[in-house]
Short mmCIF file of C-alpha atoms (C1' of nucleotides) in Angstrom, two decimals:
data_model
loop_
_atom_site.label_atom_id
_atom_site.label_comp_id
_atom_site.label_asym_id
_atom_site.label_seq_id
_atom_site.Cartn_x
_atom_site.Cartn_y
_atom_site.Cartn_z
CA UNK A 20 -8.95 -8.34 19.46
CA UNK A 21 -7.34 -4.99 20.13
CA UNK A 22 -8.28 -3.39 16.82
CA UNK A 23 -11.87 -4.43 17.19
CA UNK A 24 -12.17 -2.89 20.64
CA UNK A 25 -10.24 0.21 19.68
CA UNK A 26 -12.64 0.93 16.82
CA UNK A 27 -15.58 0.33 19.13
CA UNK A 28 -14.15 2.78 21.65
CA UNK A 29 -13.76 5.40 18.93
CA UNK A 30 -17.32 4.81 17.78
CA UNK A 31 -18.49 5.42 21.32
CA UNK A 32 -17.31 9.00 20.95
CA UNK A 33 -19.41 9.61 17.86
CA UNK A 34 -20.65 7.80 14.75
CA UNK A 35 -17.97 7.59 12.09
CA UNK A 36 -17.15 6.07 8.72
CA UNK A 37 -14.31 3.71 7.96
CA UNK A 38 -11.57 5.96 6.74
CA UNK A 39 -12.22 8.40 9.56
CA UNK A 40 -11.75 5.60 12.09
CA UNK A 41 -8.38 4.79 10.62
CA UNK A 42 -7.27 8.42 10.86
CA UNK A 43 -8.42 8.68 14.47
CA UNK A 44 -6.67 5.44 15.40
CA UNK A 45 -3.39 6.48 13.85
CA UNK A 46 -3.52 9.88 15.48
CA UNK A 47 -3.35 8.06 18.81
CA UNK A 48 -0.73 5.45 17.99
CA UNK A 49 1.33 7.36 15.46
CA UNK A 50 3.60 5.41 13.19
CA UNK A 51 3.87 2.56 15.66
CA UNK A 52 1.05 0.39 14.38
CA UNK A 53 -0.06 1.67 10.98
CA UNK A 54 -3.57 0.36 10.59
CA UNK A 55 -4.34 -1.07 7.18
CA UNK A 56 -7.58 0.41 5.88
CA UNK A 57 -8.86 -2.93 4.73
CA UNK A 58 -8.81 -4.21 8.25
CA UNK A 59 -11.07 -1.37 9.33
CA UNK A 60 -13.78 -2.37 6.88
CA UNK A 61 -13.60 -6.08 7.59
CA UNK A 62 -13.69 -5.35 11.31
CA UNK A 63 -16.68 -3.05 10.86
CA UNK A 64 -18.67 -5.72 9.02
CA UNK A 65 -17.86 -8.17 11.81
CA UNK A 66 -18.93 -5.63 14.42
CA UNK A 67 -22.22 -5.23 12.62
CA UNK A 68 -22.62 -8.99 12.29
CA UNK A 69 -22.12 -9.36 16.05
CA UNK A 70 -24.56 -6.57 16.88
CA UNK A 71 -21.94 -4.27 18.40
CA UNK A 72 -22.30 -1.56 15.75
CA UNK A 73 -24.74 -0.80 12.98
CA UNK A 74 -24.45 0.93 9.63
CA UNK A 75 -26.61 4.03 9.74
CA UNK A 76 -26.90 4.99 6.08
CA UNK A 77 -24.88 7.76 4.51
CA UNK A 78 -24.06 11.24 5.64
CA UNK A 79 -24.09 14.42 3.52
CA UNK A 80 -20.87 13.48 1.72
CA UNK A 81 -22.06 9.95 1.03
CA UNK A 82 -19.94 8.17 3.64
CA UNK A 83 -21.30 5.00 5.19
CA UNK A 84 -21.65 5.90 8.86
CA UNK A 85 -21.36 3.32 11.62
CA UNK A 86 -22.95 3.80 15.02
CA UNK A 87 -22.25 1.86 18.20
CA UNK A 88 -25.09 -0.15 19.74
CA UNK A 89 -25.93 -0.66 23.39
CA UNK A 90 -24.30 -4.07 23.29
CA UNK A 91 -21.24 -2.38 21.81
CA UNK A 92 -21.16 0.12 24.66
CA UNK A 93 -21.25 -2.76 27.13
CA UNK A 94 -18.42 -4.43 25.26
CA UNK A 95 -16.27 -1.30 25.45
CA UNK A 96 -17.00 -0.86 29.14
CA UNK A 97 -15.95 -4.41 29.98
CA UNK A 98 -12.90 -4.04 27.77
CA UNK A 99 -11.75 -1.01 29.74
CA UNK A 100 -12.50 -2.51 33.13
CA UNK A 101 -11.04 -5.97 32.44
CA UNK A 102 -7.25 -6.06 32.53
CA UNK A 103 -5.49 -7.78 29.66
CA UNK A 104 -4.63 -11.24 30.85
CA UNK A 105 -0.99 -12.26 30.97
CA UNK A 106 -1.93 -15.93 31.40
CA UNK A 107 -1.79 -16.42 27.63
CA UNK A 108 0.75 -13.84 26.48
CA UNK A 109 1.29 -13.55 22.73
CA UNK A 110 4.18 -15.57 21.41
CA UNK A 111 7.44 -13.69 21.76
CA UNK A 112 9.54 -14.45 18.73
CA UNK A 113 12.77 -13.43 20.43
CA UNK A 114 12.17 -15.64 23.46
CA UNK A 115 11.33 -18.57 21.23
CA UNK A 116 14.43 -17.97 19.18
CA UNK A 117 16.68 -17.91 22.22
CA UNK A 118 14.99 -20.97 23.71
CA UNK A 119 15.65 -22.85 20.49
CA UNK A 120 19.17 -21.47 20.16
CA UNK A 121 20.26 -22.85 23.52
CA UNK A 122 18.77 -26.29 22.83
CA UNK A 123 19.79 -27.06 19.27
CA UNK A 124 23.37 -27.80 18.38
CA UNK A 125 25.52 -25.69 16.13
CA UNK A 126 24.15 -22.30 17.09
CA UNK A 127 26.39 -19.65 18.57
CA UNK A 128 24.05 -18.27 21.21
CA UNK A 129 26.41 -15.50 22.17
CA UNK A 130 26.37 -14.08 18.67
CA UNK A 131 22.60 -14.29 18.49
CA UNK A 132 22.33 -12.37 21.74
CA UNK A 133 24.86 -9.73 20.73
CA UNK A 134 23.29 -9.07 17.35
CA UNK A 135 19.86 -8.78 18.88
CA UNK A 136 21.23 -6.48 21.53
CA UNK A 137 22.61 -3.99 19.05
CA UNK A 138 19.43 -4.12 16.99
CA UNK A 139 17.35 -3.38 20.07
CA UNK A 140 19.70 -0.57 21.07
CA UNK A 141 19.28 0.95 17.61
CA UNK A 142 15.51 0.73 17.97
CA UNK A 143 15.81 2.41 21.34
CA UNK A 144 17.64 5.32 19.77
CA UNK A 145 14.98 5.59 17.10
CA UNK A 146 12.38 5.84 19.82
CA UNK A 147 14.19 8.62 21.64
CA UNK A 148 14.60 10.45 18.35
CA UNK A 149 10.87 10.11 17.73
CA UNK A 150 10.20 11.41 21.22
CA UNK A 151 12.23 14.49 20.50
CA UNK A 152 10.29 15.07 17.29
CA UNK A 153 6.99 14.59 19.04
CA UNK A 154 8.04 17.16 21.60
CA UNK A 155 9.12 19.64 18.96
CA UNK A 156 5.72 19.74 17.27
CA UNK A 157 4.35 21.74 20.16
CA UNK A 158 7.20 24.18 20.13
CA UNK A 159 7.48 25.82 23.50
CA UNK A 160 5.85 23.34 25.88
CA UNK A 161 7.62 20.08 26.55
CA UNK A 162 4.30 18.48 27.35
CA UNK A 163 1.79 17.56 24.65
CA UNK A 164 -1.33 19.66 24.77
CA UNK A 165 -3.69 17.53 22.73
CA UNK A 166 -4.87 14.26 24.25
CA UNK A 167 -3.99 12.42 21.03
CA UNK A 168 -0.39 13.64 21.36
CA UNK A 169 -0.31 12.44 24.93
CA UNK A 170 -1.56 9.02 23.84
CA UNK A 171 1.06 8.70 21.14
CA UNK A 172 3.70 9.79 23.63
CA UNK A 173 2.61 7.12 26.09
CA UNK A 174 2.69 4.49 23.37
CA UNK A 175 6.23 5.57 22.57
CA UNK A 176 7.15 5.25 26.22
CA UNK A 177 5.71 1.74 26.16
CA UNK A 178 8.03 0.84 23.32
CA UNK A 179 10.97 2.31 25.21
CA UNK A 180 10.19 0.38 28.37
CA UNK A 181 9.76 -2.81 26.36
CA UNK A 182 13.05 -2.35 24.54
CA UNK A 183 14.88 -1.62 27.78
CA UNK A 184 13.44 -4.78 29.32
CA UNK A 185 14.54 -6.71 26.28
CA UNK A 186 18.10 -5.48 26.66
CA UNK A 187 18.13 -6.31 30.35
CA UNK A 188 16.84 -9.78 29.56
CA UNK A 189 19.48 -10.32 26.89
CA UNK A 190 22.23 -9.35 29.33
CA UNK A 191 20.67 -11.62 31.91
CA UNK A 192 20.66 -14.51 29.43
CA UNK A 193 24.27 -13.93 28.58
CA UNK A 194 25.26 -13.97 32.24
CA UNK A 195 23.33 -17.14 32.96
CA UNK A 196 24.79 -18.91 29.96
CA UNK A 197 28.29 -17.91 30.90
CA UNK A 198 27.77 -19.12 34.47
CA UNK A 199 26.27 -22.39 33.24
CA UNK A 200 29.26 -22.93 30.97
CA UNK A 201 31.67 -22.35 33.85
CA UNK A 202 29.85 -24.74 36.17
CA UNK A 203 29.65 -27.39 33.48
CA UNK A 204 33.39 -27.28 32.89
CA UNK A 205 34.39 -26.86 36.54
CA UNK A 206 32.29 -29.32 38.58
CA UNK A 207 30.59 -31.85 36.35
CA UNK A 208 29.81 -34.42 39.08
CA UNK A 209 29.64 -32.86 42.54
CA UNK A 210 26.66 -30.87 43.74
CA UNK A 211 28.17 -27.46 43.36
CA UNK A 212 26.93 -24.65 45.59
CA UNK A 213 23.90 -23.22 43.87
CA UNK A 214 24.49 -19.84 45.39
CA UNK A 215 22.79 -17.33 43.18
CA UNK A 216 23.53 -13.68 43.53
CA UNK A 217 23.37 -11.94 40.23
CA UNK A 218 24.92 -8.54 39.87
CA UNK A 219 21.99 -6.20 39.53
CA UNK B 15 6.55 -16.66 11.71
CA UNK B 16 8.06 -17.88 14.96
CA UNK B 17 6.37 -21.28 15.00
CA UNK B 18 7.46 -22.00 11.47
CA UNK B 19 11.08 -21.25 12.21
CA UNK B 20 11.02 -23.05 15.52
CA UNK B 21 9.80 -26.23 13.87
CA UNK B 22 12.45 -25.87 11.21
CA UNK B 23 15.13 -25.47 13.86
CA UNK B 24 13.92 -28.64 15.56
CA UNK B 25 13.93 -30.50 12.27
CA UNK B 26 17.52 -29.46 11.78
CA UNK B 27 18.41 -31.60 14.78
CA UNK B 28 16.85 -34.71 13.31
CA UNK B 29 13.90 -35.79 11.16
CA UNK B 30 10.68 -35.93 13.15
CA UNK B 31 6.94 -36.41 12.86
CA UNK B 32 4.28 -33.89 13.82
CA UNK B 33 3.36 -34.91 17.33
CA UNK B 34 6.99 -35.28 18.24
CA UNK B 35 7.68 -31.73 17.12
CA UNK B 36 4.95 -30.45 19.38
CA UNK B 37 6.41 -32.30 22.37
CA UNK B 38 9.89 -30.98 21.67
CA UNK B 39 8.62 -27.42 21.29
CA UNK B 40 6.69 -27.51 24.55
CA UNK B 41 9.62 -29.00 26.43
CA UNK B 42 11.49 -25.79 25.63
CA UNK B 43 8.74 -23.24 26.27
CA UNK B 44 6.82 -25.04 29.00
CA UNK B 45 3.28 -23.96 29.67
CA UNK B 46 3.92 -20.48 28.33
CA UNK B 47 2.84 -21.01 24.76
CA UNK B 48 1.00 -24.29 24.47
CA UNK B 49 1.29 -25.21 20.82
CA UNK B 50 -1.89 -26.50 19.28
CA UNK B 51 -1.18 -29.72 17.43
CA UNK B 52 -3.20 -28.65 14.45
CA UNK B 53 -0.86 -25.77 13.82
CA UNK B 54 2.04 -28.17 13.61
CA UNK B 55 0.49 -30.08 10.75
CA UNK B 56 -0.63 -27.03 8.81
CA UNK B 57 2.80 -25.49 9.27
CA UNK B 58 4.47 -28.70 8.11
CA UNK B 59 2.42 -28.77 4.91
CA UNK B 60 3.37 -25.15 4.27
CA UNK B 61 7.02 -25.93 4.92
CA UNK B 62 6.83 -28.73 2.38
CA UNK B 63 5.02 -26.48 -0.09
CA UNK B 64 7.79 -23.88 0.23
CA UNK B 65 10.54 -26.47 -0.17
CA UNK B 66 11.95 -26.03 3.35
CA UNK B 67 11.07 -29.53 4.52
CA UNK B 68 9.95 -32.72 2.85
CA UNK B 69 7.86 -35.67 3.97
CA UNK B 70 10.07 -38.74 3.97
CA UNK B 71 7.59 -41.59 4.19
CA UNK B 72 6.84 -43.48 7.37
CA UNK B 73 9.06 -44.87 10.07
CA UNK B 74 8.76 -48.26 11.79
CA UNK B 75 5.72 -47.16 13.82
CA UNK B 76 3.98 -45.67 10.80
CA UNK B 77 4.62 -42.00 11.61
CA UNK B 78 4.95 -39.56 8.74
CA UNK B 79 8.49 -38.27 9.07
CA UNK B 80 9.54 -34.80 7.90
CA UNK B 81 13.09 -33.94 6.99
CA UNK B 82 14.62 -30.50 6.56
CA UNK B 83 15.96 -29.54 3.13
CA UNK B 84 19.03 -27.52 2.25
CA UNK B 85 16.86 -24.49 1.66
CA UNK B 86 15.35 -25.06 5.09
CA UNK B 87 18.81 -25.16 6.65
CA UNK B 88 19.60 -21.83 5.03
CA UNK B 89 16.34 -20.42 6.33
CA UNK B 90 17.16 -21.48 9.89
CA UNK B 91 20.66 -20.04 9.64
CA UNK B 92 19.39 -16.64 8.51
CA UNK B 93 16.68 -16.75 11.17
CA UNK B 94 19.27 -17.19 13.90
CA UNK B 95 21.65 -14.58 12.52
CA UNK B 96 19.03 -11.94 11.72
CA UNK B 97 17.75 -10.08 14.79
CA UNK B 98 14.00 -9.72 15.17
CA UNK B 99 13.12 -6.27 13.95
CA UNK B 100 11.51 -3.85 16.34
CA UNK B 101 10.51 -1.51 13.53
CA UNK B 102 7.15 -3.24 13.24
CA UNK B 103 6.49 -4.51 16.74
CA UNK B 104 3.35 -6.59 17.25
CA UNK B 105 0.34 -4.64 18.42
CA UNK B 106 0.37 -4.27 22.19
CA UNK B 107 -3.19 -4.53 23.40
CA UNK B 108 -2.44 -2.80 26.69
CA UNK B 109 -0.74 0.17 25.04
CA UNK B 110 -3.63 0.54 22.63
CA UNK B 111 -6.11 0.36 25.47
CA UNK B 112 -4.34 3.07 27.43
CA UNK B 113 -3.95 5.24 24.35
CA UNK B 114 -7.67 5.01 23.74
CA UNK B 115 -8.53 5.46 27.41
CA UNK B 116 -6.77 8.82 27.62
CA UNK B 117 -8.40 10.11 24.44
CA UNK B 118 -12.03 9.06 24.73
CA UNK B 119 -14.34 10.70 27.23
CA UNK B 120 -15.96 8.95 30.14
CA UNK B 121 -13.14 6.53 30.93
CA UNK B 122 -11.48 6.58 34.33
CA UNK B 123 -7.88 6.07 33.26
CA UNK B 124 -6.64 5.80 36.81
CA UNK B 125 -8.86 2.80 37.47
CA UNK B 126 -7.81 1.14 34.24
CA UNK B 127 -4.17 1.56 35.21
CA UNK B 128 -4.65 0.31 38.76
CA UNK B 129 -6.59 -2.77 37.74
CA UNK B 130 -4.03 -3.65 35.13
CA UNK B 131 -1.28 -3.09 37.64
CA UNK B 132 -2.66 -5.58 40.12
CA UNK B 133 -3.32 -8.11 37.35
CA UNK B 134 0.26 -7.81 36.17
CA UNK B 135 1.55 -8.10 39.71
CA UNK B 136 -0.45 -11.30 40.13
CA UNK B 137 1.02 -12.65 36.92
CA UNK B 138 4.47 -11.76 38.21
CA UNK B 139 3.87 -13.81 41.33
CA UNK B 140 2.69 -16.71 39.22
CA UNK B 141 5.93 -16.52 37.30
CA UNK B 142 8.08 -16.57 40.44
CA UNK B 143 6.07 -19.53 41.72
CA UNK B 144 6.69 -21.31 38.45
CA UNK B 145 10.38 -20.51 38.73
CA UNK B 146 10.48 -22.10 42.16
CA UNK B 147 8.81 -25.22 40.79
CA UNK B 148 11.20 -25.38 37.87
CA UNK B 149 14.11 -25.10 40.28
CA UNK B 150 12.77 -27.80 42.58
CA UNK B 151 12.67 -30.39 39.83
CA UNK B 152 16.45 -30.67 40.01
CA UNK B 153 16.67 -30.92 43.78
CA UNK B 154 18.28 -34.20 44.70
CA UNK B 155 20.03 -35.24 41.50
CA UNK B 156 23.38 -33.71 40.74
CA UNK B 157 22.25 -33.64 37.15
CA UNK B 158 23.27 -30.34 35.62
CA UNK B 159 20.03 -28.87 34.32
CA UNK B 160 19.03 -30.15 30.90
CA UNK B 161 19.26 -27.64 28.09
CA UNK B 162 15.49 -27.79 27.68
CA UNK B 163 15.08 -26.81 31.34
CA UNK B 164 17.47 -23.94 30.83
CA UNK B 165 15.47 -22.77 27.82
CA UNK B 166 12.19 -22.88 29.70
CA UNK B 167 13.82 -21.01 32.54
CA UNK B 168 15.01 -18.27 30.21
CA UNK B 169 11.56 -17.99 28.69
CA UNK B 170 10.16 -17.57 32.18
CA UNK B 171 12.72 -14.85 32.86
CA UNK B 172 11.58 -13.15 29.68
CA UNK B 173 8.03 -13.08 30.98
CA UNK B 174 9.24 -11.69 34.29
CA UNK B 175 11.24 -8.92 32.65
CA UNK B 176 8.29 -8.06 30.43
CA UNK B 177 5.88 -7.91 33.33
CA UNK B 178 8.25 -5.74 35.35
CA UNK B 179 8.57 -3.36 32.44
CA UNK B 180 4.81 -3.25 32.13
CA UNK B 181 4.46 -2.27 35.78
CA UNK B 182 7.11 0.40 35.44
CA UNK B 183 5.33 1.75 32.39
CA UNK B 184 1.99 1.80 34.18
CA UNK B 185 3.47 3.77 37.06
CA UNK B 186 5.10 6.10 34.58
CA UNK B 187 1.76 6.66 32.85
CA UNK B 188 0.06 7.40 36.13
CA UNK B 189 2.69 9.96 37.04
CA UNK B 190 2.51 11.67 33.66
CA UNK B 191 -1.26 11.82 33.76
CA UNK B 192 -1.24 13.26 37.26
CA UNK B 193 1.28 15.90 36.21
CA UNK B 194 -0.74 16.76 33.11
CA UNK B 195 -3.88 17.13 35.20
CA UNK B 196 -2.11 19.48 37.59
CA UNK B 197 -0.77 21.64 34.78
CA UNK B 198 -4.13 21.77 33.06
CA UNK B 199 -5.88 22.96 36.21
CA UNK B 200 -3.11 25.37 37.18
CA UNK B 201 -2.48 27.27 33.94
CA UNK B 202 -5.43 26.81 31.61
CA UNK B 203 -4.82 29.93 29.48
CA UNK B 204 -1.17 30.50 28.76
CA UNK B 205 -0.96 31.71 25.18
CA UNK B 206 -3.15 29.76 22.80
CA UNK B 207 -6.75 29.44 23.89
CA UNK B 208 -7.88 27.58 20.75
CA UNK B 209 -5.45 24.74 21.19
CA UNK B 210 -7.13 23.29 24.22
CA UNK B 211 -10.56 22.03 23.22
CA UNK B 212 -10.41 21.53 19.51
CA UNK B 213 -11.97 18.07 19.50
CA UNK B 214 -12.10 17.34 15.83
"C1'" DA C 12 -13.74 -58.11 31.17
"C1'" DT C 13 -15.15 -54.11 30.14
"C1'" DG C 14 -15.97 -49.58 30.45
"C1'" DG C 15 -13.84 -45.36 30.79
"C1'" DC C 16 -9.86 -42.40 30.99
"C1'" DT C 17 -5.57 -40.67 29.34
"C1'" DA C 18 -1.92 -40.29 26.04
"C1'" DT C 19 -0.58 -40.65 21.35
"C1'" DG C 20 -1.24 -39.35 16.62
"C1'" DT C 21 -3.17 -37.17 12.33
"C1'" DA C 22 -6.25 -34.23 9.84
"C1'" DT C 23 -9.57 -30.63 8.68
"C1'" DA C 24 -12.80 -26.65 9.27
"C1'" DC C 25 -13.18 -22.23 10.67
"C1'" DC C 26 -12.27 -17.54 12.28
"C1'" DG C 27 -9.72 -13.33 13.08
"C1'" DG C 28 -5.60 -10.52 12.20
"C1'" DG C 29 -2.94 -8.59 8.72
"C1'" DT C 30 -1.31 -7.26 4.00
"C1'" DA C 31 -1.73 -6.31 -0.85
"C1'" DT C 32 -4.27 -4.81 -4.33
"C1'" DG C 33 -8.00 -2.83 -7.22
"C1'" DT C 34 -11.16 0.91 -8.11
"C1'" DG C 35 -12.90 5.17 -8.02
"C1'" DT C 36 -13.13 10.46 -6.65
"C1'" DT C 37 -11.48 14.98 -5.28
"C1'" DC C 38 -8.36 18.61 -4.95
"C1'" DG C 39 -4.31 21.45 -5.12
"C1'" DG C 40 -0.01 22.66 -7.53
"C1'" DC C 41 2.92 23.20 -11.58
"C1'" DG D 21 -4.91 21.03 -18.30
"C1'" DC D 22 -2.60 17.44 -16.21
"C1'" DC D 23 -0.50 14.77 -12.53
"C1'" DG D 24 0.08 13.15 -8.16
"C1'" DA D 25 -1.44 12.96 -3.55
"C1'" DA D 26 -5.05 12.38 -0.37
"C1'" DC D 27 -9.56 10.49 0.33
"C1'" DA D 28 -12.72 6.51 0.41
"C1'" DC D 29 -14.33 1.79 -0.04
"C1'" DA D 30 -13.96 -3.08 -1.15
"C1'" DT D 31 -12.10 -7.64 -1.88
"C1'" DA D 32 -8.74 -11.50 -2.24
"C1'" DC D 33 -5.43 -13.89 0.05
"C1'" DC D 34 -2.22 -15.82 3.54
"C1'" DC D 35 -0.95 -17.02 8.10
"C1'" DG D 36 -1.64 -17.82 13.02
"C1'" DG D 37 -4.55 -19.92 16.16
"C1'" DT D 38 -8.41 -22.74 18.02
"C1'" DA D 39 -11.77 -26.29 18.00
"C1'" DT D 40 -12.99 -30.46 16.65
"C1'" DA D 41 -13.26 -35.02 14.57
"C1'" DC D 42 -11.27 -39.39 14.33
"C1'" DA D 43 -8.45 -43.34 15.54
"C1'" DT D 44 -5.44 -46.38 18.35
"C1'" DA D 45 -3.05 -47.97 22.52
"C1'" DG D 46 -2.35 -48.57 27.39
"C1'" DC D 47 -3.92 -48.46 32.01
"C1'" DC D 48 -6.86 -48.57 35.94
"C1'" DA D 49 -10.84 -49.48 38.60
"C1'" DT D 50 -15.27 -51.54 39.48
#
DNA sequence: ATGGCTATGTATACCGGGTATGTGTTCGGC
DNA sequence: GCCGAACACATACCCGGTATACATAGCCAT
């Protein structure tokens, strides 16, 4: 649903045609989520079907211009004011993989964790490299001047924070698994002290 | 692709029928990602089509049993050994929303951030409540937590780490926006006057 | 006992997200 | 003058996800 609302929000700025919407979207999210052009057109037809936007004929260059409707404006407003719900978070492939790895036999969980950890670290370095590049486009100032640059920079930060959390979680998993293995081998019958003080 | 591989990994343990696979999956991920039964059957037919599993007739109760193939075993092995790539991360609705909010006019970004922040905090409390419940299930018995309980607990931790990162990112965004606003009001004309308001 | 509720179990229709691909035009550089 | 890149639109296709239909079995309460 994010692409649909993003296009609507862009249309609220001014009427636009399909390709233009793609360019505007990618200016704000950079190379993070390259938006396939086809999806723009299918989304636009759905928006028109649902009465949130309407095709307004062609402009001087012959582009099919879409304009947001009042219902569309309402939709955008509620989108911005309603927080994204974490009650039904999207499936996290890594979490599912780890959950399966610890429950099925014959999988070396430690190796899975370590390989994922180095991959995530590599991604993290890519992000910091991208941040440096983004900063170098506007030569002297360290801060992006254009709002679109600021948006792309914030998106990058989001990726960084997510990757850092992933690494922390992987380390946390490793620690818990190691502790569980020790307890299982040490005190299999007695109610061992469940004292939990992880090293933060 | 995560559901497909998860089902394959479960089938590697033993041959199973559709409903059983759903139960096993949800035992490991709890209420986080309730798996619609329909998806199990469609995924199973695709697995059979791709030669990764095969329907093996019915068991004593008349259930259609699926069995993993050698190709399926290879697929699971590579799934576990290959880290999930962060080069094409799934679209993050919140990041997209913020990116759009800072670039389109007439949106109070601060309010968007604050509302999202409290929603995420509420989710975080739900998670800790769930963790308490999960811990209380193994109160009296000296039974060392089942592997499925451990998996569900790790998945919960993953949600917690993700939510914490989201809150940190939101605070970070707020700080950056405040700083940008200060700089914009303090030094509006440094060197390039045309760079400021060139809304294409 | 029977009517309803829940759990078990399978199957299909449908929609939206996402990718690949096909088809043109325009424009600048070699 | 030609070639490739950018521009611009459209469609086919697959997969993930949800809703829904359908059927049986057990259980509980009036």
